[in-house]
Amino acid sequence: MTMKPLPLAEVYRLIEPGPVALVTTARKGRANVMTMSWHMMVEFEPPLVACVLSEANYSFAALHATGECVIALPARKLAPKVVKVGNSSGRDVDKFATFGLTPLKAAGVKAPLVAECFANLECRVVDRRLVKAYNLFILEVVKAWVDPRQKNPKTIHHHGYGRFVADGRAFTLKSRMR
Amino acid sequence: MTMKPLPLAEVYRLIEPGPVALVTTARKGRANVMTMSWHMMVEFEPPLVACVLSEANYSFAALHATGECVIALPARKLAPKVVKVGNSSGRDVDKFATFGLTPLKAAGVKAPLVAECFANLECRVVDRRLVKAYNLFILEVVKAWVDPRQKNPKTIHHHGYGRFVADGRAFTLKSRMR
């Protein structure tokens, strides 16, 4: 395990910029992974994340049944695999094996980390009140990991229909905002 | 008015990538604007957007009372103004006048559009069930506008403490995903 823990108070800095994410689940001993871009921060600490998963996704049923998932953040170089993950279903294939992604055992949830991702967030469902209306889950991040070998990873952002924009230049402006 | 309407089915392509946004409100004849990065798509069409506004923000009370706002998307060049908007309160100043932003009359809500932004989304609150627990509003986008003079605008993404990343290179991968 080369991932190192990230303080939970820093998690929002990963999710707030809106990166395309992977979501893993595990149910009845079988792990799956999907692609997700509909997520946002809800609280700094403990970090709460809201996300929407289509109920047509195989992962939706797993998340609903187990109440656990991992949000894994892929850098630019993983984009081709991320799209393949998004265009296939865990009903039909073992996506980890098919697309060459490596599941790692998580500390506190059954869903696996993704070794190739630069960050992994172990999550538990804490609020289901908007699941029925919008497929919207509130998750608490209970453990966060980053890969120290991937420095300044560029994330990707989905603009629809396979069009993505990668992170460009970073800049800092004087701000009192957290 | 140089803004032109955008089909509502295309709105998700603006919000899904996770740009820093401005939110305008109007209450008792007074317009205000704040900076927001905690938002996500919830449904394609009609477009539903979830967002979290701190109840410490002056805009929170206005959104709660009026049930209306405009989400305006600034391009890279507006970043310095966006940070100033985020670091001040409508309790103390008229942010439009102070920071040189131009309010435009919206079609269906009292909150103003922001002329300098490349897109403006007129929104109504449609679900308040998670407001008490998380300050989380579900908004329906009832009218969308884009400025045709701003082509391929680069948005900005907040990584915390005034650190931002601007959009970099766009790329397309074959995908069946909307």
Short mmCIF file of C-alpha atoms in Angstrom, two decimals:
data_model
loop_
_atom_site.label_atom_id
_atom_site.label_comp_id
_atom_site.label_asym_id
_atom_site.label_seq_id
_atom_site.Cartn_x
_atom_site.Cartn_y
_atom_site.Cartn_z
CA MET A 1 0.00 0.00 0.00
CA THR A 2 1.64 3.18 -1.18
CA MET A 3 -1.32 5.43 -0.40
CA LYS A 4 -0.90 7.73 2.57
CA PRO A 5 -3.72 9.14 4.71
CA LEU A 6 -5.01 12.64 3.99
CA PRO A 7 -6.50 14.70 6.86
CA LEU A 8 -10.28 14.71 6.49
CA ALA A 9 -10.37 18.52 6.67
CA GLU A 10 -8.50 18.62 3.33
CA VAL A 11 -10.96 16.44 1.40
CA TYR A 12 -13.02 19.37 0.10
CA ARG A 13 -10.00 20.57 -1.88
CA LEU A 14 -10.26 17.43 -4.01
CA ILE A 15 -14.02 17.40 -4.62
CA GLU A 16 -14.82 21.12 -4.84
CA PRO A 17 -12.99 21.60 -8.19
CA GLY A 18 -15.44 19.22 -9.90
CA PRO A 19 -13.22 16.41 -11.22
CA VAL A 20 -14.56 13.37 -13.02
CA ALA A 21 -14.50 10.60 -10.41
CA LEU A 22 -14.72 6.84 -10.24
CA VAL A 23 -17.00 5.21 -7.66
CA THR A 24 -16.37 1.68 -6.46
CA THR A 25 -18.78 -0.60 -4.63
CA ALA A 26 -18.66 -4.20 -3.40
CA ARG A 27 -21.62 -6.50 -2.99
CA LYS A 28 -21.72 -10.23 -2.35
CA GLY A 29 -17.94 -10.38 -2.73
CA ARG A 30 -17.95 -8.69 -6.13
CA ALA A 31 -16.38 -5.29 -6.73
CA ASN A 32 -17.54 -2.85 -9.38
CA VAL A 33 -16.58 0.62 -10.56
CA MET A 34 -18.43 3.38 -12.38
CA THR A 35 -17.76 6.91 -13.63
CA MET A 36 -19.43 9.88 -11.96
CA SER A 37 -19.44 13.65 -12.40
CA TRP A 38 -22.50 14.64 -10.41
CA HIS A 39 -21.08 15.28 -6.97
CA MET A 40 -20.39 18.23 -4.64
CA MET A 41 -19.15 19.04 -1.17
CA VAL A 42 -21.82 19.55 1.50
CA GLU A 43 -19.72 20.06 4.66
CA PHE A 44 -16.03 20.58 5.41
CA GLU A 45 -15.58 18.35 8.45
CA PRO A 46 -16.53 15.68 8.84
CA PRO A 47 -16.48 15.85 5.06
CA LEU A 48 -19.90 15.25 3.55
CA VAL A 49 -20.32 14.74 -0.17
CA ALA A 50 -23.58 14.65 -2.14
CA CYS A 51 -23.74 12.57 -5.30
CA VAL A 52 -26.32 11.46 -7.84
CA LEU A 53 -26.14 7.97 -9.40
CA SER A 54 -28.62 6.92 -12.04
CA GLU A 55 -30.78 4.07 -10.81
CA ALA A 56 -30.06 2.45 -14.19
CA ASN A 57 -26.48 1.91 -13.02
CA TYR A 58 -25.52 -1.45 -11.57
CA SER A 59 -23.62 0.48 -8.88
CA PHE A 60 -26.78 2.24 -7.70
CA ALA A 61 -28.23 -0.99 -6.32
CA ALA A 62 -24.92 -1.88 -4.65
CA LEU A 63 -24.60 1.52 -3.00
CA HIS A 64 -28.21 1.40 -1.88
CA ALA A 65 -27.84 -2.11 -0.43
CA THR A 66 -24.45 -1.74 1.26
CA GLY A 67 -24.36 1.97 2.12
CA GLU A 68 -20.67 2.06 1.26
CA CYS A 69 -18.49 3.21 -1.63
CA VAL A 70 -15.12 4.66 -2.49
CA ILE A 71 -14.75 7.83 -4.56
CA ALA A 72 -11.48 7.54 -6.49
CA LEU A 73 -9.97 10.43 -8.43
CA PRO A 74 -8.20 9.70 -11.72
CA ALA A 75 -5.60 11.98 -13.28
CA ARG A 76 -5.52 12.94 -16.97
CA LYS A 77 -3.60 9.88 -18.13
CA LEU A 78 -6.39 7.58 -16.94
CA ALA A 79 -9.02 9.37 -19.06
CA PRO A 80 -9.28 6.60 -21.72
CA LYS A 81 -9.94 3.99 -19.01
CA VAL A 82 -12.39 6.31 -17.24
CA VAL A 83 -14.46 6.56 -20.42
CA LYS A 84 -14.42 2.80 -20.93
CA VAL A 85 -15.56 2.31 -17.34
CA GLY A 86 -18.41 4.75 -18.02
CA ASN A 87 -19.46 3.01 -21.21
CA SER A 88 -19.80 -0.50 -19.77
CA SER A 89 -21.81 -2.14 -17.01
CA GLY A 90 -20.75 -4.30 -14.10
CA ARG A 91 -23.71 -6.49 -15.01
CA ASP A 92 -21.73 -7.69 -18.04
CA VAL A 93 -18.03 -7.47 -17.16
CA ASP A 94 -15.54 -7.35 -14.31
CA LYS A 95 -14.42 -3.81 -15.05
CA PHE A 96 -11.30 -3.95 -12.88
CA ALA A 97 -9.93 -6.93 -14.82
CA THR A 98 -11.21 -5.80 -18.21
CA PHE A 99 -9.76 -2.30 -18.06
CA GLY A 100 -6.64 -3.01 -16.02
CA LEU A 101 -7.54 -1.24 -12.80
CA THR A 102 -6.19 -2.59 -9.50
CA PRO A 103 -8.51 -2.91 -6.49
CA LEU A 104 -6.86 -2.34 -3.10
CA LYS A 105 -8.38 -3.23 0.25
CA ALA A 106 -9.85 -0.21 2.01
CA ALA A 107 -9.52 0.40 5.76
CA GLY A 108 -13.13 0.87 6.77
CA VAL A 109 -15.44 -0.11 3.91
CA LYS A 110 -15.80 -3.22 1.74
CA ALA A 111 -15.60 -1.25 -1.54
CA PRO A 112 -12.03 -1.21 -2.87
CA LEU A 113 -9.64 1.67 -3.48
CA VAL A 114 -8.33 2.07 -7.03
CA ALA A 115 -4.53 1.84 -7.00
CA GLU A 116 -4.08 3.89 -10.18
CA CYS A 117 -6.01 6.91 -8.80
CA PHE A 118 -4.19 9.74 -7.04
CA ALA A 119 -6.80 9.97 -4.26
CA ASN A 120 -9.34 7.58 -2.73
CA LEU A 121 -12.14 8.54 -0.34
CA GLU A 122 -13.83 5.82 1.73
CA CYS A 123 -17.49 6.79 2.14
CA ARG A 124 -20.60 5.73 4.01
CA VAL A 125 -24.15 6.78 3.14
CA VAL A 126 -25.50 8.99 5.94
CA ASP A 127 -28.70 10.40 4.43
CA ARG A 128 -31.12 8.81 1.97
CA ARG A 129 -33.97 11.32 2.14
CA LEU A 130 -33.49 12.48 -1.45
CA VAL A 131 -32.71 9.07 -2.96
CA LYS A 132 -36.26 8.34 -3.98
CA ALA A 133 -36.86 11.72 -5.62
CA TYR A 134 -33.45 12.33 -7.25
CA ASN A 135 -31.14 9.32 -6.65
CA LEU A 136 -29.21 11.74 -4.44
CA PHE A 137 -27.10 10.25 -1.64
CA ILE A 138 -25.34 12.13 1.15
CA LEU A 139 -22.03 10.42 1.93
CA GLU A 140 -19.63 10.90 4.82
CA VAL A 141 -15.96 10.50 3.96
CA VAL A 142 -14.61 8.33 6.79
CA LYS A 143 -11.05 7.85 5.51
CA ALA A 144 -9.06 9.58 2.77
CA TRP A 145 -5.92 8.47 0.95
CA VAL A 146 -3.56 10.11 -1.51
CA ASP A 147 -0.78 8.60 -3.59
CA PRO A 148 2.36 10.62 -2.77
CA ARG A 149 4.00 9.47 -6.03
CA GLN A 150 1.45 11.40 -8.11
CA LYS A 151 2.38 15.04 -7.60
CA ASN A 152 0.14 17.87 -8.83
CA PRO A 153 -2.16 15.55 -10.77
CA LYS A 154 -4.26 17.21 -13.47
CA THR A 155 -7.90 16.16 -13.21
CA ILE A 156 -10.46 16.05 -15.99
CA HIS A 157 -13.86 17.72 -16.27
CA HIS A 158 -16.72 16.40 -18.40
CA HIS A 159 -18.54 18.74 -20.78
CA GLY A 160 -20.83 16.09 -22.26
CA TYR A 161 -20.69 13.56 -25.06
CA GLY A 162 -17.08 12.50 -24.42
CA ARG A 163 -15.73 16.03 -24.47
CA PHE A 164 -13.39 16.73 -21.56
CA VAL A 165 -11.23 19.58 -20.39
CA ALA A 166 -8.06 18.84 -18.43
CA ASP A 167 -6.77 21.12 -15.69
CA GLY A 168 -4.59 23.89 -17.02
CA ARG A 169 -2.58 26.50 -15.18
CA ALA A 170 -2.85 26.96 -11.44
CA PHE A 171 -2.88 30.43 -9.94
CA THR A 172 -3.36 31.93 -6.50
CA LEU A 173 -5.31 35.03 -5.57
CA LYS A 174 -5.31 36.59 -2.13
CA SER A 175 -8.42 35.26 -0.44
CA ARG A 176 -9.91 34.91 3.02
CA MET A 177 -12.07 32.07 1.73
CA ARG A 178 -11.25 28.57 2.88
CA MET B 1 -29.31 42.32 -24.10
CA THR B 2 -26.64 40.37 -25.95
CA MET B 3 -27.29 37.08 -24.18
CA LYS B 4 -28.99 34.41 -26.26
CA PRO B 5 -31.13 31.56 -24.90
CA LEU B 6 -29.54 28.14 -24.38
CA PRO B 7 -31.73 25.01 -24.65
CA LEU B 8 -32.40 23.70 -21.14
CA ALA B 9 -31.18 20.22 -22.12
CA GLU B 10 -27.67 21.68 -22.58
CA VAL B 11 -27.40 23.24 -19.11
CA TYR B 12 -25.71 20.19 -17.55
CA ARG B 13 -22.70 20.73 -19.83
CA LEU B 14 -22.04 23.99 -17.98
CA ILE B 15 -22.50 22.81 -14.40
CA GLU B 16 -21.13 19.24 -14.57
CA PRO B 17 -17.49 20.35 -15.08
CA GLY B 18 -17.49 22.02 -11.66
CA PRO B 19 -16.75 25.69 -12.41
CA VAL B 20 -16.61 28.38 -9.76
CA ALA B 21 -19.94 30.21 -10.06
CA LEU B 22 -21.53 33.44 -8.95
CA VAL B 23 -25.03 33.41 -7.44
CA THR B 24 -27.24 36.48 -7.54
CA THR B 25 -30.34 37.15 -5.48
CA ALA B 26 -32.73 40.09 -5.11
CA ARG B 27 -34.71 40.94 -2.03
CA LYS B 28 -36.67 44.06 -1.20
CA GLY B 29 -35.40 45.69 -4.37
CA ARG B 30 -31.74 45.07 -3.55
CA ALA B 31 -29.56 42.76 -5.63
CA ASN B 32 -26.62 40.83 -4.23
CA VAL B 33 -24.02 38.41 -5.57
CA MET B 34 -21.87 35.72 -3.94
CA THR B 35 -19.28 33.16 -5.01
CA MET B 36 -20.13 29.44 -4.90
CA SER B 37 -18.35 26.19 -5.70
CA TRP B 38 -20.58 23.66 -3.96
CA HIS B 39 -23.04 22.72 -6.68
CA MET B 40 -23.84 19.75 -8.91
CA MET B 41 -26.31 18.57 -11.53
CA VAL B 42 -29.21 16.44 -10.27
CA GLU B 43 -31.29 15.93 -13.43
CA PHE B 44 -30.80 16.64 -17.15
CA GLU B 45 -34.21 17.99 -18.09
CA PRO B 46 -35.80 19.91 -16.69
CA PRO B 47 -32.33 20.76 -15.38
CA LEU B 48 -32.12 20.45 -11.61
CA VAL B 49 -29.08 21.73 -9.73
CA ALA B 50 -28.22 21.13 -6.08
CA CYS B 51 -26.21 23.74 -4.21
CA VAL B 52 -25.03 24.45 -0.69
CA LEU B 53 -24.89 28.03 0.63
CA SER B 54 -23.57 28.74 4.09
CA GLU B 55 -26.28 30.18 6.29
CA ALA B 56 -23.68 32.76 7.34
CA ASN B 57 -23.96 34.25 3.83
CA TYR B 58 -26.24 37.23 3.32
CA SER B 59 -27.42 35.50 0.12
CA PHE B 60 -28.66 32.48 2.05
CA ALA B 61 -31.47 34.48 3.67
CA ALA B 62 -32.41 36.05 0.34
CA LEU B 63 -32.55 32.69 -1.46
CA HIS B 64 -34.55 31.20 1.39
CA ALA B 65 -37.03 34.08 1.44
CA THR B 66 -37.51 34.57 -2.31
CA GLY B 67 -36.89 31.05 -3.66
CA GLU B 68 -35.12 32.56 -6.67
CA CYS B 69 -31.55 33.08 -7.83
CA VAL B 70 -29.34 33.26 -10.89
CA ILE B 71 -26.25 31.08 -11.27
CA ALA B 72 -23.77 33.04 -13.40
CA LEU B 73 -20.58 31.50 -14.79
CA PRO B 74 -17.45 33.66 -14.95
CA ALA B 75 -14.53 32.98 -17.28
CA ARG B 76 -10.86 33.10 -16.24
CA LYS B 77 -10.45 36.85 -16.74
CA LEU B 78 -13.09 37.57 -14.09
CA ALA B 79 -11.23 35.56 -11.41
CA PRO B 80 -9.94 38.60 -9.50
CA LYS B 81 -13.48 40.01 -9.24
CA VAL B 82 -14.86 36.58 -8.30
CA VAL B 83 -12.48 36.42 -5.34
CA LYS B 84 -13.38 39.93 -4.21
CA VAL B 85 -17.08 39.02 -4.39
CA GLY B 86 -16.32 35.97 -2.24
CA ASN B 87 -14.40 37.96 0.32
CA SER B 88 -17.05 40.58 1.01
CA SER B 89 -20.65 40.61 2.20
CA GLY B 90 -23.77 42.16 0.75
CA ARG B 91 -24.52 43.28 4.30
CA ASP B 92 -21.76 45.86 3.96
CA VAL B 93 -21.49 46.81 0.29
CA ASP B 94 -23.32 46.88 -3.03
CA LYS B 95 -21.08 44.29 -4.66
CA PHE B 96 -22.25 45.01 -8.21
CA ALA B 97 -21.24 48.68 -7.94
CA THR B 98 -18.12 48.08 -5.84
CA PHE B 99 -16.60 45.45 -8.11
CA GLY B 100 -17.85 46.70 -11.47
CA LEU B 101 -20.33 43.96 -12.31
CA THR B 102 -23.40 44.80 -14.38
CA PRO B 103 -26.82 43.46 -13.35
CA LEU B 104 -29.21 42.69 -16.22
CA LYS B 105 -32.93 42.06 -15.89
CA ALA B 106 -33.77 38.35 -16.01
CA ALA B 107 -36.80 36.97 -17.84
CA GLY B 108 -38.50 34.95 -15.11
CA VAL B 109 -36.90 35.73 -11.75
CA LYS B 110 -36.19 38.92 -9.82
CA ALA B 111 -32.52 38.08 -9.30
CA PRO B 112 -30.35 39.71 -11.98
CA LEU B 113 -28.13 38.18 -14.64
CA VAL B 114 -24.47 39.21 -14.59
CA ALA B 115 -23.58 40.82 -17.94
CA GLU B 116 -19.86 39.97 -17.69
CA CYS B 117 -20.50 36.21 -17.26
CA PHE B 118 -20.55 33.89 -20.28
CA ALA B 119 -23.63 32.01 -19.03
CA ASN B 120 -26.55 32.81 -16.73
CA LEU B 121 -29.06 30.32 -15.35
CA GLU B 122 -32.35 31.59 -13.91
CA CYS B 123 -33.32 29.27 -11.04
CA ARG B 124 -36.21 28.58 -8.69
CA VAL B 125 -35.98 26.56 -5.48
CA VAL B 126 -38.02 23.37 -5.88
CA ASP B 127 -37.00 21.31 -2.83
CA ARG B 128 -36.02 22.50 0.65
CA ARG B 129 -36.01 19.16 2.47
CA LEU B 130 -32.26 19.24 3.08
CA VAL B 131 -31.95 22.97 3.81
CA LYS B 132 -32.24 22.58 7.56
CA ALA B 133 -29.69 19.75 7.81
CA TYR B 134 -27.12 20.89 5.23
CA ASN B 135 -28.14 24.27 3.73
CA LEU B 136 -28.72 22.25 0.55
CA PHE B 137 -31.21 23.62 -1.98
CA ILE B 138 -32.56 21.86 -5.07
CA LEU B 139 -33.02 24.41 -7.87
CA GLU B 140 -34.76 24.11 -11.19
CA VAL B 141 -33.18 26.05 -14.05
CA VAL B 142 -36.15 27.74 -15.73
CA LYS B 143 -34.25 29.81 -18.31
CA ALA B 144 -30.65 29.70 -19.54
CA TRP B 145 -28.59 32.32 -21.36
CA VAL B 146 -25.18 32.36 -22.98
CA ASP B 147 -23.14 35.25 -24.31
CA PRO B 148 -22.29 34.39 -27.93
CA ARG B 149 -19.38 36.85 -27.88
CA GLN B 150 -17.50 34.74 -25.33
CA LYS B 151 -16.37 31.69 -27.30
CA ASN B 152 -14.83 28.65 -25.57
CA PRO B 153 -14.55 30.40 -22.21
CA LYS B 154 -12.09 28.85 -19.77
CA THR B 155 -13.67 28.39 -16.36
CA ILE B 156 -11.90 28.26 -13.00
CA HIS B 157 -11.94 25.60 -10.29
CA HIS B 158 -11.27 26.29 -6.63
CA HIS B 159 -8.77 24.13 -4.73
CA GLY B 160 -9.03 26.03 -1.45
CA TYR B 161 -7.40 29.08 0.14
CA GLY B 162 -7.43 31.18 -3.05
CA ARG B 163 -5.72 28.53 -5.16
CA PHE B 164 -7.44 28.03 -8.50
CA VAL B 165 -6.88 25.96 -11.61
CA ALA B 166 -8.06 27.28 -14.97
CA ASP B 167 -9.33 25.02 -17.72
CA GLY B 168 -6.54 23.67 -19.89
CA ARG B 169 -6.69 21.61 -23.04
CA ALA B 170 -9.95 20.12 -24.29
CA PHE B 171 -10.01 16.62 -25.73
CA THR B 172 -12.66 14.21 -26.96
CA LEU B 173 -12.86 10.47 -26.37
CA LYS B 174 -15.36 8.20 -28.05
CA SER B 175 -18.18 7.80 -25.57
CA ARG B 176 -21.77 6.69 -25.42
CA MET B 177 -22.25 8.77 -22.28
CA ARG B 178 -24.34 11.87 -22.55
#
